[in-house]
Amino acid sequence: MMEWKSVSKNLLSKNDLEEQLRQIGAKKYHDKHPFHLLLHGGNATQPQIQAWVLNRYCYQAAIPRKDAALLSKMADSGLRRKWRRRIEDHDGTSDQDGGIERWLILAEGVGLDRNYVSSTKGALPATKFAVEAYVDFVRNQPLFNGIASSLTELFAPGLHQERITGLLKHYEFANAKTLAYFQKRLSQAPRDVEFGLEWVLENANTPERQAGAIAALDFKCNVLWAQLDALYYAYVQPGLIPPDAWIPNS
Amino acid sequence: MMEWKSVSKNLLSKNDLEEQLRQIGAKKYHDKHPFHLLLHGGNATQPQIQAWVLNRYCYQAAIPRKDAALLSKMADSGLRRKWRRRIEDHDGTSDQDGGIERWLILAEGVGLDRNYVSSTKGALPATKFAVEAYVDFVRNQPLFNGIASSLTELFAPGLHQERITGLLKHYEFANAKTLAYFQKRLSQAPRDVEFGLEWVLENANTPERQAGAIAALDFKCNVLWAQLDALYYAYVQPGLIPPDAWIPNS
């Protein structure tokens, strides 16, 4: 109680707020999820990898909608122009494919049909619920909280590097082409989060906002973690695949 | 009643639907509003022109938020990429200023302070209510209706051409620089509406959707018309400026 009180009544310094945000990542960012340990350690089966790629597609495909919902709350044209880059990164431009296309190349690389993946027909309902909860959060919460929820990117480069190394070491499907999505994020995410973190720290100028930033990042970690929980339950242990979800070798 | 029944029960041909949409424009697009007749006919005073530029800024500045709200409802990456152009048109890119900047240049051209205009502090509450009703409509209605509401662009090039001609003829402030916003829209709007109209006609495949498209366009015409009503009442006749709104020569 004492600690909660101090968080809610006193304004933290920028450094202390950043430290609290980083602690959330240290505690519950999904790099620590058992499914990722399995995947990166070389112990995931092909169907498990396929299930991961198939389900995670829902998240990838939702990111531009999430960023557009954020954009729709920004009154400042300059801020919109900076944030728009994220939509371009995922949807692509006339010159360059985006992250969604790179994810579909990964899907083909692990032996899935791109149209089936992009239909999201075989994805777990729990995946979709978590993903849409994120879009709804950003749509319905104040802009500040929506931007704060993006700060999981603080922790993404470490995970992506670990993933690239682990996948290349352990799996035949892994190569520069299939892993291009992650390779690209290594440069995109730090650029995005540098701006996002600075903006949040600068605008977290009341105890309520600081608590909002912490809650938003906590929520977003839950969104990521819940997707892997659903995957683990269905395709690892106990392996209880719900009705209508993708069945390996189908 | 009979006519309403026929609209709601039978599927119109694409041609008939397009004709009905065009009839809405012919009846109530804001090119026919008395304020525009005054403005384009050379009979608007400088304060009236300033009031128009100042208030219309609210609408210009809201367009990217409206388009981002639409984008946030699009599940198709290709559709998002096409629609994103509209946001770029208004917010600009790293290479090129956008429509909002061009509007601020017009504001300076008619003798207003750009920071005061972009603060929207002096704009009429009725202007803001109409503009935000449009953003909310797009945010809360189905994607189809939101896209249909953009079809006022069918009627915009005629109005813009009339405006450019009228302003150049009658007012000293009018030149290529101050009217760049309208000149640019002459090429942007037809490109946008060609795609928008085709999409709406293609997707208006139930009587309910067709009625939705008609209602959305009708609503959007009201949004535009209501802004000019507010302007007219405050700055033309009876000239009753509400509290806190911009006062000429202030």
PDB file of C-alpha atoms in Angstrom, chain A residues 39-40 52 156-171 174-176 178-187:
ATOM      1  CA  LEU A  39      11.446 -21.659 -30.037  1.00  0.00           C
ATOM      2  CA  HIS A  40      14.766 -19.903 -29.645  1.00  0.00           C
ATOM      3  CA  TRP A  52       3.387 -19.473 -33.993  1.00  0.00           C
ATOM      4  CA  ALA A 156      12.049  -5.780 -28.724  1.00  0.00           C
ATOM      5  CA  PRO A 157      15.555  -5.441 -30.194  1.00  0.00           C
ATOM      6  CA  GLY A 158      17.027  -7.797 -27.592  1.00  0.00           C
ATOM      7  CA  LEU A 159      14.322 -10.352 -28.338  1.00  0.00           C
ATOM      8  CA  HIS A 160      14.704  -9.999 -32.091  1.00  0.00           C
ATOM      9  CA  GLN A 161      18.464 -10.432 -31.935  1.00  0.00           C
ATOM     10  CA  GLU A 162      18.075 -13.491 -29.717  1.00  0.00           C
ATOM     11  CA  ARG A 163      15.481 -14.837 -32.131  1.00  0.00           C
ATOM     12  CA  ILE A 164      17.561 -14.326 -35.266  1.00  0.00           C
ATOM     13  CA  THR A 165      20.548 -16.016 -33.635  1.00  0.00           C
ATOM     14  CA  GLY A 166      18.479 -18.888 -32.230  1.00  0.00           C
ATOM     15  CA  LEU A 167      16.491 -19.578 -35.379  1.00  0.00           C
ATOM     16  CA  LEU A 168      19.556 -19.440 -37.655  1.00  0.00           C
ATOM     17  CA  LYS A 169      21.381 -21.848 -35.387  1.00  0.00           C
ATOM     18  CA  HIS A 170      18.632 -24.403 -34.974  1.00  0.00           C
ATOM     19  CA  TYR A 171      16.270 -24.481 -37.946  1.00  0.00           C
ATOM     20  CA  ALA A 174      15.855 -19.845 -41.202  1.00  0.00           C
ATOM     21  CA  ASN A 175      17.779 -17.656 -43.611  1.00  0.00           C
ATOM     22  CA  ALA A 176      18.159 -13.993 -44.543  1.00  0.00           C
ATOM     23  CA  THR A 178      12.665 -15.782 -44.127  1.00  0.00           C
ATOM     24  CA  LEU A 179      13.995 -13.753 -41.200  1.00  0.00           C
ATOM     25  CA  ALA A 180      13.932 -10.414 -43.026  1.00  0.00           C
ATOM     26  CA  TYR A 181      11.048  -9.228 -40.851  1.00  0.00           C
ATOM     27  CA  PHE A 182      13.125  -9.455 -37.670  1.00  0.00           C
ATOM     28  CA  GLN A 183      16.272  -8.105 -39.292  1.00  0.00           C
ATOM     29  CA  LYS A 184      14.351  -5.019 -40.429  1.00  0.00           C
ATOM     30  CA  ARG A 185      12.835  -4.492 -36.991  1.00  0.00           C
ATOM     31  CA  LEU A 186      16.339  -4.342 -35.502  1.00  0.00           C
ATOM     32  CA  SER A 187      16.741  -0.917 -37.076  1.00  0.00           C
TER      33      SER A 187
END
